[in-house]
CSV table of C-alpha atoms in Angstrom, one decimal:
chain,number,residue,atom,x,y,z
A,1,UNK,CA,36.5,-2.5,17.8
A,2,UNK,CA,38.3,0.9,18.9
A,3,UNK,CA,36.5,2.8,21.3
A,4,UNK,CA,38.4,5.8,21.7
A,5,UNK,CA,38.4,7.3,18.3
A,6,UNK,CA,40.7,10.7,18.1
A,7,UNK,CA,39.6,12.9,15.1
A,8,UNK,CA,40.8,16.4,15.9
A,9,UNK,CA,42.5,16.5,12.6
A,10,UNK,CA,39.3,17.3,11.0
A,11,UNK,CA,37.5,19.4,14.2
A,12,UNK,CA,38.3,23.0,12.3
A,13,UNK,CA,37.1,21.7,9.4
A,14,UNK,CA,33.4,20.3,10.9
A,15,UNK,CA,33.3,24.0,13.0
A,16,UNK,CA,33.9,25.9,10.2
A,17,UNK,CA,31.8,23.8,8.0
A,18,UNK,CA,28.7,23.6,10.6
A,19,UNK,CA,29.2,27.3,11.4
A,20,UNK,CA,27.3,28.1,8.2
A,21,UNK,CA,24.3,25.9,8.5
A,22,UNK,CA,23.5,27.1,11.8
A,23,UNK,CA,20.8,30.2,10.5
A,24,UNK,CA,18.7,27.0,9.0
A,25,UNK,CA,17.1,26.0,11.3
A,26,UNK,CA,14.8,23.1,11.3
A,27,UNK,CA,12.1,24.4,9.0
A,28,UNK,CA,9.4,21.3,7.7
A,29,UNK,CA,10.7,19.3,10.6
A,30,UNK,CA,7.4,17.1,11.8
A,31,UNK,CA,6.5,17.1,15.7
A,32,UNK,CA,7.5,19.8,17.9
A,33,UNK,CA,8.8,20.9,21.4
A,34,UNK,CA,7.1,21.3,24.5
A,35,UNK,CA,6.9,24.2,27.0
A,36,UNK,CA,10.8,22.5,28.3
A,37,UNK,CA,11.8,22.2,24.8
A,38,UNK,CA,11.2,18.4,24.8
A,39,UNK,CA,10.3,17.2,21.5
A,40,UNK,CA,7.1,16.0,20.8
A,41,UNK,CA,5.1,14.4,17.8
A,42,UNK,CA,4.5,11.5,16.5
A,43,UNK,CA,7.2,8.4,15.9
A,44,UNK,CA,7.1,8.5,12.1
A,45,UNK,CA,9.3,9.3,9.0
A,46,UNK,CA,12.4,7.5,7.8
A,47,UNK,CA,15.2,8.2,10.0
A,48,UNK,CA,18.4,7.9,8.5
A,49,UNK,CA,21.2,6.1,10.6
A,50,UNK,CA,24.9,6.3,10.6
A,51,UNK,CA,27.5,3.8,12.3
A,52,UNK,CA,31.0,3.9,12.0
A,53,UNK,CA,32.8,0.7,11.1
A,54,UNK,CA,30.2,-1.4,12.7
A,55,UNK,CA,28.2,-3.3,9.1
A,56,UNK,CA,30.7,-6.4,8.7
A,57,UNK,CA,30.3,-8.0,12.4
A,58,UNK,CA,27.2,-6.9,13.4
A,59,UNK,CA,25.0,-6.5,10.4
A,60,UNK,CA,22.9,-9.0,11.6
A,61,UNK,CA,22.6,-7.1,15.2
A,62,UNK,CA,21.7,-4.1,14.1
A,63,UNK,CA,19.1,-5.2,11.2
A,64,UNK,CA,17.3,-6.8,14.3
A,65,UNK,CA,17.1,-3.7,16.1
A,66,UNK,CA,16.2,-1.6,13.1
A,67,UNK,CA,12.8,-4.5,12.7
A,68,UNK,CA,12.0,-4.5,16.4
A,69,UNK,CA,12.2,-0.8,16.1
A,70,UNK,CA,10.1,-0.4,13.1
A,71,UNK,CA,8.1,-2.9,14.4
A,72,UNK,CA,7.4,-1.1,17.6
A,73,UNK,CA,6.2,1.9,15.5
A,74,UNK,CA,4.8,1.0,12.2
A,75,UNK,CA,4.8,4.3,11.0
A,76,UNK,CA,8.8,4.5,10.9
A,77,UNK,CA,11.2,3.5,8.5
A,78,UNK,CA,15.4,3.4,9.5
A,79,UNK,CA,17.7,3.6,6.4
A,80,UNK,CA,20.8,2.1,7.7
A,81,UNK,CA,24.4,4.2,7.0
A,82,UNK,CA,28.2,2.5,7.9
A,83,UNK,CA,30.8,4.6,7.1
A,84,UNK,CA,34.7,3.0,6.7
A,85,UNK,CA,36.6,3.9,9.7
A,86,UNK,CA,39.2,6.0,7.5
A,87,UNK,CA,38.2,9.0,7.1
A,88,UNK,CA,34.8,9.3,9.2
A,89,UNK,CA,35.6,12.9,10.4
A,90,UNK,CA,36.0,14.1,6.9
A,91,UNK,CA,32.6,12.5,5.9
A,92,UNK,CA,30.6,14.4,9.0
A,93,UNK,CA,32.8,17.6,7.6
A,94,UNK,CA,31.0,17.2,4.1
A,95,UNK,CA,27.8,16.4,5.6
A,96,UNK,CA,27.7,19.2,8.1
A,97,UNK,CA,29.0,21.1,4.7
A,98,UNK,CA,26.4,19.5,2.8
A,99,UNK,CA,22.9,20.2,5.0
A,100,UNK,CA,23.4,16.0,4.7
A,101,UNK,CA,24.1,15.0,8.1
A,102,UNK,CA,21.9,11.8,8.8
A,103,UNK,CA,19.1,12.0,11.6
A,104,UNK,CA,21.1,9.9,14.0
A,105,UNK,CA,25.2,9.8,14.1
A,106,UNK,CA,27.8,7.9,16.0
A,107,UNK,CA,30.2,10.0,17.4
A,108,UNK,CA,32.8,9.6,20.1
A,109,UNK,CA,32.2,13.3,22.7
A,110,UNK,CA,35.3,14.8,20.5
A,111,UNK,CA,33.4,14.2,17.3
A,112,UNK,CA,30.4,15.9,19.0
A,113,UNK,CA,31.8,18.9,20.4
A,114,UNK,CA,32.0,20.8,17.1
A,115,UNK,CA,28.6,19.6,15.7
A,116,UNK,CA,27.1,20.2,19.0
A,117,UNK,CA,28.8,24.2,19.2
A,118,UNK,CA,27.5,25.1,15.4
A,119,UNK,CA,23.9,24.0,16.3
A,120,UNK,CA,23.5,20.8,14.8
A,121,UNK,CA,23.4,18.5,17.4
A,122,UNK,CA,20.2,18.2,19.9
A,123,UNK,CA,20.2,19.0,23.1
A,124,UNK,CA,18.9,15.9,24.5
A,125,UNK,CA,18.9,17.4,27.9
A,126,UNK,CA,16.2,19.5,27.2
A,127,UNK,CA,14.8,17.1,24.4
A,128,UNK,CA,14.8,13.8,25.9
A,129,UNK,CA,15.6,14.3,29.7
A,130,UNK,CA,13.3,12.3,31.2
A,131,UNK,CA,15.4,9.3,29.7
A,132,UNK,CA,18.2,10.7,31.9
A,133,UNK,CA,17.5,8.3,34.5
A,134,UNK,CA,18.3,5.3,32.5
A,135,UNK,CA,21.8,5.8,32.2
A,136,UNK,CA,24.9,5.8,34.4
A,137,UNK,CA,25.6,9.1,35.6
A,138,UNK,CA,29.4,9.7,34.2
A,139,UNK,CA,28.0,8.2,31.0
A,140,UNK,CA,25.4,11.0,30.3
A,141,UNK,CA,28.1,13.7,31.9
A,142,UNK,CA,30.7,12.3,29.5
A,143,UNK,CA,28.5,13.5,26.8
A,144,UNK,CA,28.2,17.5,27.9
A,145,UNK,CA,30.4,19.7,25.7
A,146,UNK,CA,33.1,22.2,27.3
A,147,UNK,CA,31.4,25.7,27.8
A,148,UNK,CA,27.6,24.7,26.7
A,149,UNK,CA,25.0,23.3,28.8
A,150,UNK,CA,23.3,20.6,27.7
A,151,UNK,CA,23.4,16.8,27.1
A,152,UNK,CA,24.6,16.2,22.9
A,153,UNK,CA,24.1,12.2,22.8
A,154,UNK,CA,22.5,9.5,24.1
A,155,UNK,CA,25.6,8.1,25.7
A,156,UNK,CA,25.8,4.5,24.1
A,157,UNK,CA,28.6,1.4,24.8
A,158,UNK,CA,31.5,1.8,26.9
A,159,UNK,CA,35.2,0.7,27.7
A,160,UNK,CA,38.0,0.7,29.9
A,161,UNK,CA,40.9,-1.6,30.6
A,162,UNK,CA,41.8,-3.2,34.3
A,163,UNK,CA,45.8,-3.0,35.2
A,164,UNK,CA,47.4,-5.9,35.3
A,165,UNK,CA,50.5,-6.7,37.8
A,166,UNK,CA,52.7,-9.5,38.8
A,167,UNK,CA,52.2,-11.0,42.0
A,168,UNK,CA,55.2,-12.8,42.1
A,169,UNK,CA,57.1,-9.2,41.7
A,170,UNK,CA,55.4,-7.8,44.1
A,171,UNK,CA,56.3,-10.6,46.8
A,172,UNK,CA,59.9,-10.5,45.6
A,173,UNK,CA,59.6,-6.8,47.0
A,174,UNK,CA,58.1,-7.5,50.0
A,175,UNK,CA,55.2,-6.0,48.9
A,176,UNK,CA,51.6,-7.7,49.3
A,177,UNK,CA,50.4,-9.8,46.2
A,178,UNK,CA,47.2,-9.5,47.7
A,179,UNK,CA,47.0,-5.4,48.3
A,180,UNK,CA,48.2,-3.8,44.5
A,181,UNK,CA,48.5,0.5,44.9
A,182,UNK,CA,44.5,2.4,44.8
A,183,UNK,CA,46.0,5.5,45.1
A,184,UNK,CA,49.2,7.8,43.6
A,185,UNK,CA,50.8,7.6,47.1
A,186,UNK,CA,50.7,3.6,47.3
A,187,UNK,CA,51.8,3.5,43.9
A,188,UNK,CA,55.1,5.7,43.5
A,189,UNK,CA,55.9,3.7,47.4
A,190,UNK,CA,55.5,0.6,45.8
A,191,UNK,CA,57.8,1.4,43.1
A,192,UNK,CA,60.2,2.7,45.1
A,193,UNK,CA,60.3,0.0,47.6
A,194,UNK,CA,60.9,-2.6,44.2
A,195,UNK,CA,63.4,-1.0,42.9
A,196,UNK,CA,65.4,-0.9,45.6
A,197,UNK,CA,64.8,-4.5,46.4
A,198,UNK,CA,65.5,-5.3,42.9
A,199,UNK,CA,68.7,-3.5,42.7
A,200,UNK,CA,66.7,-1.4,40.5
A,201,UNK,CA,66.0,-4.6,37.7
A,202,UNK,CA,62.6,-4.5,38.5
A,203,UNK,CA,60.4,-1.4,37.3
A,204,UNK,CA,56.8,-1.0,38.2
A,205,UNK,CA,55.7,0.9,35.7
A,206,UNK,CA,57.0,1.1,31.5
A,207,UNK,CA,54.9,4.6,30.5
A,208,UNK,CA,55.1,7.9,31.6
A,209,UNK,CA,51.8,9.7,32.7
A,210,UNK,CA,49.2,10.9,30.0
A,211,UNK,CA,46.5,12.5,30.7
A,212,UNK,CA,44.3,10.4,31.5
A,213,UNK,CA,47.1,9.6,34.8
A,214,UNK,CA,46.4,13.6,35.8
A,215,UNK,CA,42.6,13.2,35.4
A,216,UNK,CA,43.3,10.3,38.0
A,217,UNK,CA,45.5,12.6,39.9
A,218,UNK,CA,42.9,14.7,40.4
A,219,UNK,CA,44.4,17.4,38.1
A,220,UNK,CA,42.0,20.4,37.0
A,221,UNK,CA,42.5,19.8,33.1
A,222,UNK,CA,40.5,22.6,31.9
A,223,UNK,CA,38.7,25.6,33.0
A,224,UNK,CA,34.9,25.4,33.4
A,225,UNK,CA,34.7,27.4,30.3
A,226,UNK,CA,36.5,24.7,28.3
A,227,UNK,CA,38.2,27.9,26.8
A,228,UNK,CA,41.8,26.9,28.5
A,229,UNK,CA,43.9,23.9,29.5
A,230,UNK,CA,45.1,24.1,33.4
A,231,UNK,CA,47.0,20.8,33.5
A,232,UNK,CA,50.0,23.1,34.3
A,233,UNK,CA,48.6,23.8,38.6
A,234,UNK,CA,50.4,22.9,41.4
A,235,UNK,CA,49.1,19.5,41.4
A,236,UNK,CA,49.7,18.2,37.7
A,237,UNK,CA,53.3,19.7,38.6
A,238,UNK,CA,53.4,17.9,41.5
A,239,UNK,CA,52.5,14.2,39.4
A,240,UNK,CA,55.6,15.2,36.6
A,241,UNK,CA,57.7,15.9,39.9
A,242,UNK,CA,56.8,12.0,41.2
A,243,UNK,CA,57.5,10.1,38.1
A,244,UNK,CA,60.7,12.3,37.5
A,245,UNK,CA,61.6,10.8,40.6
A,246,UNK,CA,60.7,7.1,39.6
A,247,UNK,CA,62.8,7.7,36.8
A,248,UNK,CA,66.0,8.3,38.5
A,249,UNK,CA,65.5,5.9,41.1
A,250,UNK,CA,65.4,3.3,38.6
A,251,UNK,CA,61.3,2.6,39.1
A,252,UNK,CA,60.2,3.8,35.5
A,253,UNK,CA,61.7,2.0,32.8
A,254,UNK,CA,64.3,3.4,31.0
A,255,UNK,CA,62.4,3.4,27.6
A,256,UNK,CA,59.6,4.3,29.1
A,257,UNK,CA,60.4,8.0,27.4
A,258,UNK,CA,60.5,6.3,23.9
A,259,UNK,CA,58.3,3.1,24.3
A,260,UNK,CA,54.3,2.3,22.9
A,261,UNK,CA,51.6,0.5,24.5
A,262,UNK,CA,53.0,-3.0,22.7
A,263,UNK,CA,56.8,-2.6,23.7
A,264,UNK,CA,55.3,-1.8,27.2
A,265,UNK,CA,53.7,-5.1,27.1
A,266,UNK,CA,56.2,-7.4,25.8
A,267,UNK,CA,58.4,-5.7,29.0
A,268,UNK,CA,55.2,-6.7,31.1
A,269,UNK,CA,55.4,-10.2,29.3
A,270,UNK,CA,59.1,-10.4,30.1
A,271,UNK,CA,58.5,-9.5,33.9
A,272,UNK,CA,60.7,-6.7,34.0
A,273,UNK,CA,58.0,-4.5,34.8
A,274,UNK,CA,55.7,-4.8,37.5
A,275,UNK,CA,52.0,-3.1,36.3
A,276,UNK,CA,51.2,-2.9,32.9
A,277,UNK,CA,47.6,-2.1,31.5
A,278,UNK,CA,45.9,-5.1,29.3
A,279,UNK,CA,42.8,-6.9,28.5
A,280,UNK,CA,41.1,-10.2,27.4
A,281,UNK,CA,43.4,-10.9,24.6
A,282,UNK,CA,46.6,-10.4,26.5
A,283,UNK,CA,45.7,-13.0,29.1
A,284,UNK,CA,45.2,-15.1,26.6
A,285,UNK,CA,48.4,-14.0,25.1
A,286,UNK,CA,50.5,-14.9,28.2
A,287,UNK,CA,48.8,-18.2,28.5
A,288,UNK,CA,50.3,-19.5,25.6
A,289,UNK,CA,53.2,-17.6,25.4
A,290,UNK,CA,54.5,-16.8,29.3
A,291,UNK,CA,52.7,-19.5,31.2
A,292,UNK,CA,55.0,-18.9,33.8
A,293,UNK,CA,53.8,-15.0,33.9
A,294,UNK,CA,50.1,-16.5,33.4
A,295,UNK,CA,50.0,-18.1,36.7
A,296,UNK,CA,50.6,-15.3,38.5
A,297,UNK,CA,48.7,-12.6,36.9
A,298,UNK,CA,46.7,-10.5,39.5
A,299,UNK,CA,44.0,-7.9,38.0
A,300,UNK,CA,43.2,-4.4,39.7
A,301,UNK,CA,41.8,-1.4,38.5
A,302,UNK,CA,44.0,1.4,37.4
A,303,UNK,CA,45.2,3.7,40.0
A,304,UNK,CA,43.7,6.9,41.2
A,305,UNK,CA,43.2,9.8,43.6
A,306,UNK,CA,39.8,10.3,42.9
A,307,UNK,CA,37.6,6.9,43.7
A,308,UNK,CA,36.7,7.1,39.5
A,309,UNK,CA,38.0,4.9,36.9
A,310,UNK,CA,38.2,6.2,33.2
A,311,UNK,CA,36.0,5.3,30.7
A,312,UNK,CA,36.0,5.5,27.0
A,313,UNK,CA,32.7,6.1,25.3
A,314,UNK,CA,30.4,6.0,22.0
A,315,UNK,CA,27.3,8.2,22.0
A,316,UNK,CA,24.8,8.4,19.4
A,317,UNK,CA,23.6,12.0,18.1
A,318,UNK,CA,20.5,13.2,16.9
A,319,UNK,CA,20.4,16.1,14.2
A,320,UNK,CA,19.5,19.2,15.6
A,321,UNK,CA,17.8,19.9,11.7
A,322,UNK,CA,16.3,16.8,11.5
A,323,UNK,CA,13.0,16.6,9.5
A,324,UNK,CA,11.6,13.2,11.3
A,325,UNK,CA,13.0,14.8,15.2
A,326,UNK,CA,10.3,12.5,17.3
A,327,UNK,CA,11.3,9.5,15.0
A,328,UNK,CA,14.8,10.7,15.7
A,329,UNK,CA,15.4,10.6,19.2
A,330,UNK,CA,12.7,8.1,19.7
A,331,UNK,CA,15.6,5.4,17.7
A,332,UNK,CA,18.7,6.8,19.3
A,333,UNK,CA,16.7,5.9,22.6
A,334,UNK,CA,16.0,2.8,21.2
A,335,UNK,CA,19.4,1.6,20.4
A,336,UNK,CA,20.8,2.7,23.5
A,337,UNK,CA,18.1,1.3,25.7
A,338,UNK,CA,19.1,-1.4,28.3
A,339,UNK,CA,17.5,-4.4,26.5
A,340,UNK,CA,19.6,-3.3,23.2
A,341,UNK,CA,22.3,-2.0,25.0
A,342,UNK,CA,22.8,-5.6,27.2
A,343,UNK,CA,22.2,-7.8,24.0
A,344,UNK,CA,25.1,-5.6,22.1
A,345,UNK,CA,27.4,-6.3,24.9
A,346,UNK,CA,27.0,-9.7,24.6
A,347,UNK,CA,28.4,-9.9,21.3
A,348,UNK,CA,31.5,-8.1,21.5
A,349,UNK,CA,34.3,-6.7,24.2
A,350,UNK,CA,32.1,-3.8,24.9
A,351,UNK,CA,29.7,-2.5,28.3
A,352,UNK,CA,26.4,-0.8,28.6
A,353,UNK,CA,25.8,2.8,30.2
A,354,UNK,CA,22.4,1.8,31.2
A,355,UNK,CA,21.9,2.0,34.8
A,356,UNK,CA,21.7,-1.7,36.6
A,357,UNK,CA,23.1,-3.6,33.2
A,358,UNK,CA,26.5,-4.0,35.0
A,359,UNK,CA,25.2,-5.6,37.7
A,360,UNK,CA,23.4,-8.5,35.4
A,361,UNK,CA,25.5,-12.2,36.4
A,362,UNK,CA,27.3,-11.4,32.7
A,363,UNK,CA,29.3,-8.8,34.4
A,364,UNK,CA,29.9,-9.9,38.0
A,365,UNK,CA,30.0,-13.7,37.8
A,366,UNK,CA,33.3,-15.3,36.6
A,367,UNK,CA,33.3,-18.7,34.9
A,368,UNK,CA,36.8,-19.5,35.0
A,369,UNK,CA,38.0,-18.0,31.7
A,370,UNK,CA,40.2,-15.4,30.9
A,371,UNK,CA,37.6,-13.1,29.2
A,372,UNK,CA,35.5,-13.5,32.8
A,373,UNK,CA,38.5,-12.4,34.8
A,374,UNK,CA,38.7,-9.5,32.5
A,375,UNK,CA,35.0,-8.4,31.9
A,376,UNK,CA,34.2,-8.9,35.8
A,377,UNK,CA,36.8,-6.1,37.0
A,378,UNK,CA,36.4,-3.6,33.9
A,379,UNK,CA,32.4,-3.3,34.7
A,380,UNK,CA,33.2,-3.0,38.8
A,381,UNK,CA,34.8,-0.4,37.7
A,382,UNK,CA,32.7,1.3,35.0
A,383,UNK,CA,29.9,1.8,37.8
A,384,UNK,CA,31.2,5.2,38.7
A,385,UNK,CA,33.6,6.0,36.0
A,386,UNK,CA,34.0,9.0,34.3
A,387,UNK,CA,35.6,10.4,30.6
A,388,UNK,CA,39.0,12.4,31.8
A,389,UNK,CA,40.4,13.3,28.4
A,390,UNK,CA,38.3,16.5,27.7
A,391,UNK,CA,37.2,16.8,24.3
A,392,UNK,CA,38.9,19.5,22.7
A,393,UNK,CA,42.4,17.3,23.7
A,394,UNK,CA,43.6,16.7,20.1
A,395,UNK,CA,46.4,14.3,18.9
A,396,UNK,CA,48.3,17.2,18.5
A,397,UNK,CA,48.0,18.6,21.7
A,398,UNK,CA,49.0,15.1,23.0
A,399,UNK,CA,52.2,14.7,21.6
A,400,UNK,CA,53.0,18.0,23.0
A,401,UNK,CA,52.0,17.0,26.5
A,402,UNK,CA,53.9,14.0,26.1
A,403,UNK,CA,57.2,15.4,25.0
A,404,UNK,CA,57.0,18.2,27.6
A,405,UNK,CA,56.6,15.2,29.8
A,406,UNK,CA,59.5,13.4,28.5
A,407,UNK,CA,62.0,16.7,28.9
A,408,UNK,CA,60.8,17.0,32.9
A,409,UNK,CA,61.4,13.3,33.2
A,410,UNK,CA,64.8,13.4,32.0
A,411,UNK,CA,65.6,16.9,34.1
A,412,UNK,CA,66.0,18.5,30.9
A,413,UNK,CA,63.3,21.3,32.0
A,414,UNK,CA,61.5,21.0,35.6
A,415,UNK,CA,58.4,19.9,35.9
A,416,UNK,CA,57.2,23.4,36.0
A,417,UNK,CA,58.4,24.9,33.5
A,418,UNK,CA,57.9,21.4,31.0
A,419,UNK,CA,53.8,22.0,31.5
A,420,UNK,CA,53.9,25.4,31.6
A,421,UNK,CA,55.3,24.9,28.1
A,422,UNK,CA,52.7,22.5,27.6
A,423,UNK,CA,49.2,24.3,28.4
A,424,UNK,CA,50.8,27.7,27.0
A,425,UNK,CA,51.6,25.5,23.0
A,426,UNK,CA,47.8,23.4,23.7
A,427,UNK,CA,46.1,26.8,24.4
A,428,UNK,CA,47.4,28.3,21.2
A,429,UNK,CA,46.5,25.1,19.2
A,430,UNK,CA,43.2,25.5,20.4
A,431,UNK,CA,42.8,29.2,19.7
A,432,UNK,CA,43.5,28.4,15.7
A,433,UNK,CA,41.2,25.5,15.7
């Protein structure tokens, strides 16, 4: 199951078609809001629900939660929606075109932002704060929209992925096996001092940085407005400036300018390179296939300047129009609450945002298997982590990012003048969205 879901092909469309529903405002809607805007009333109505890609594994999950919920108040009814993967975004664009939206939506913070900036998605920080509490703090954050105030999901399931290295690299180089890099500054020492002892064979590292690596940094990637990327400062010059300099001392892999996630891996695989990311399935993937690898696997968290992993997350969204609001936001609660949230976990490679769930033995006790290893450092990390790629960052604006990052690698522009390029192209894409 993807957790990171890019859909910024269709984010003009869903502004342009929410933009018009926005004067309809939530006329015949039962219950009401309070004084603070919280929203009040009783827990009835059908609420209509709407997963994305979720029906053929966990039908029988969420059929239990829909009767405990119903259950739990008699007077509601939950009409269960999965939509394909292919071509979600376009199906919330003729919805929000529509006045069909469902009551409560899943939708990754990208998905949200447009929804949330025509008026159809609740403010649950006004609606539902008091529930604030429940959930990790960078998992409620990660749900605020550039330039609004204001809370648009109940964050729901998260992700990230631990870095794996090679111990027995990192001893070849004199380098502890027991001490990987924390921070930039260990790192680009590190894969100098390996290179060098390699007679530059040996590479740390087989990707150049995304942005993700300047979130880490501790780059400034947008204004608070959210109306203008800033990747382009001193410091996000000063990270294209460091790997430019991996690069020609032989510490970035050559094809790191050209290569995926997979070819980054099977370099990993082939111990060429030092620190690759990974998860469950590529443990067991060495086991059988690089037992020789296997053994000397070591697992750390990705580096960073800033004491906060990354994290990818799902939130579910309640329809600002919404007839059956109470009913509403009283199931998106519901889903996401720690109970729900730790028994969905449990099923699939996924982690809760409710506060204390990572701390349960499930998440801090290994048992001697590869998906243990795994699970145990991803949720040490998740404690404090936060969402780095902002929002409005579409697959576009990626590949621009990434080739201006490519040109300063190679010393075909400086690093300067490669992001300056950059922000200047990404600021104009997001003027005409």
């Amino acid at each position: 199951m993807r957790i990171s879901r890019r859909a910024a092909a269709a984010t003009a469309v869903l502004v342009t078609s929410a933009l018009a529903l926005t004067a309809c405002g939530a006329s015949g809607s039962s219950g009401g809001s309070d004084a603070s805007g919280e929203v009040t009333g009783k827990v009835e109505g059908q609420v209509t629900f709407q997963t994305w890609n979720l029906k053929a594994n966990f039908k029988d999950y969420f059929e239990g939660v829909i009767a405990d919920f119903e259950k739990k108040y008699p007077g509601a009814k939950v009409k269960w929606i999965d939509q394909p993967a292919e071509g979600y975004p376009q199906k919330l664009s003729a919805d929000a075109a529509g006045g069909t939206l469902p009551d409560v939506v899943n939708v990754s913070p990208d998905l949200a932002y447009p929804l949330a900036k025509a008026g159809l998605a609740l403010d649950l920080e006004k609606a539902a704060g008091k529930y604030r509490g429940e959930y990790l703090d960078g998992a409620w954050k990660s749900q605020q929209m550039p330039g609004m105030k204001g809370v648009y999901a109940f964050p729901w399931y998260l992700n990230t992925g631990p870095m794996f290295y090679n111990k027995d690299l990192f001893k070849q180089a004199g380098l502890d096996p027991e001490k990987p890099p924390k921070t930039y500054d260990q790192l680009f020492e590190n894969a100098i001092s390996m290179a060098e002892k390699s007679d530059r064979k040996i590479a740390m590292l087989a990707s150049t940085p995304s942005i993700e690596d300047f979130g880490r940094y501790g780059v400034r990637l947008m204004n608070d407005q959210g109306t203008e990327f800033t990747f382009n400062e001193l410091k996000g010059v000063e990270l294209l400036q460091h790997f430019k300099d991996l690069y020609e001392a032989g510490a970035l892999d050559s094809q790191a300018l050209t290569a995926q996630a997979e070819s980054a891996g099977r370099k990993f695989q082939q111990q060429s390179v030092a620190m690759n990311p990974g998860s469950a399935l590529d443990l067991d993937k060495f086991k059988k296939e690089a037992p020789s690898l296997y053994k000397n696997v070591g697992i750390t968290d990705n580096v960073n300047n800033t004491g906060k992993a990354n994290m990818y997350v799902q939130g579910l969204m309640v329809n600002a129009q919404s007839k059956v609001k109470p009913a509403a936001v009283a199931f998106a609660h519901f889903v996401t609450d720690k109970d729900n949230q730790m028994s969905f976990a449990k099923k699939v490679t996924i982690f809760p945002s409710t506060k204390g769930s990572l701390d349960d033995p499930y998440f801090t006790k290994e048992d001697g298997t590869d998906a243990t290893r795994v699970r145990v450092a991803s949720a040490k990390s998740l404690k404090n982590a936060v969402n780095y790629t902002p929002v409005l960052l579409s697959d576009q604006m990626k590949t621009v990012l990434r080739n201006a990052v490519a040109k300063a690698v190679q010393g075909k522009q400086s690093p300067k003048d490669a992001l300056d390029g950059a922000v200047a192209e990404c600021n104009r894409l997001l003027k005409t969205n």
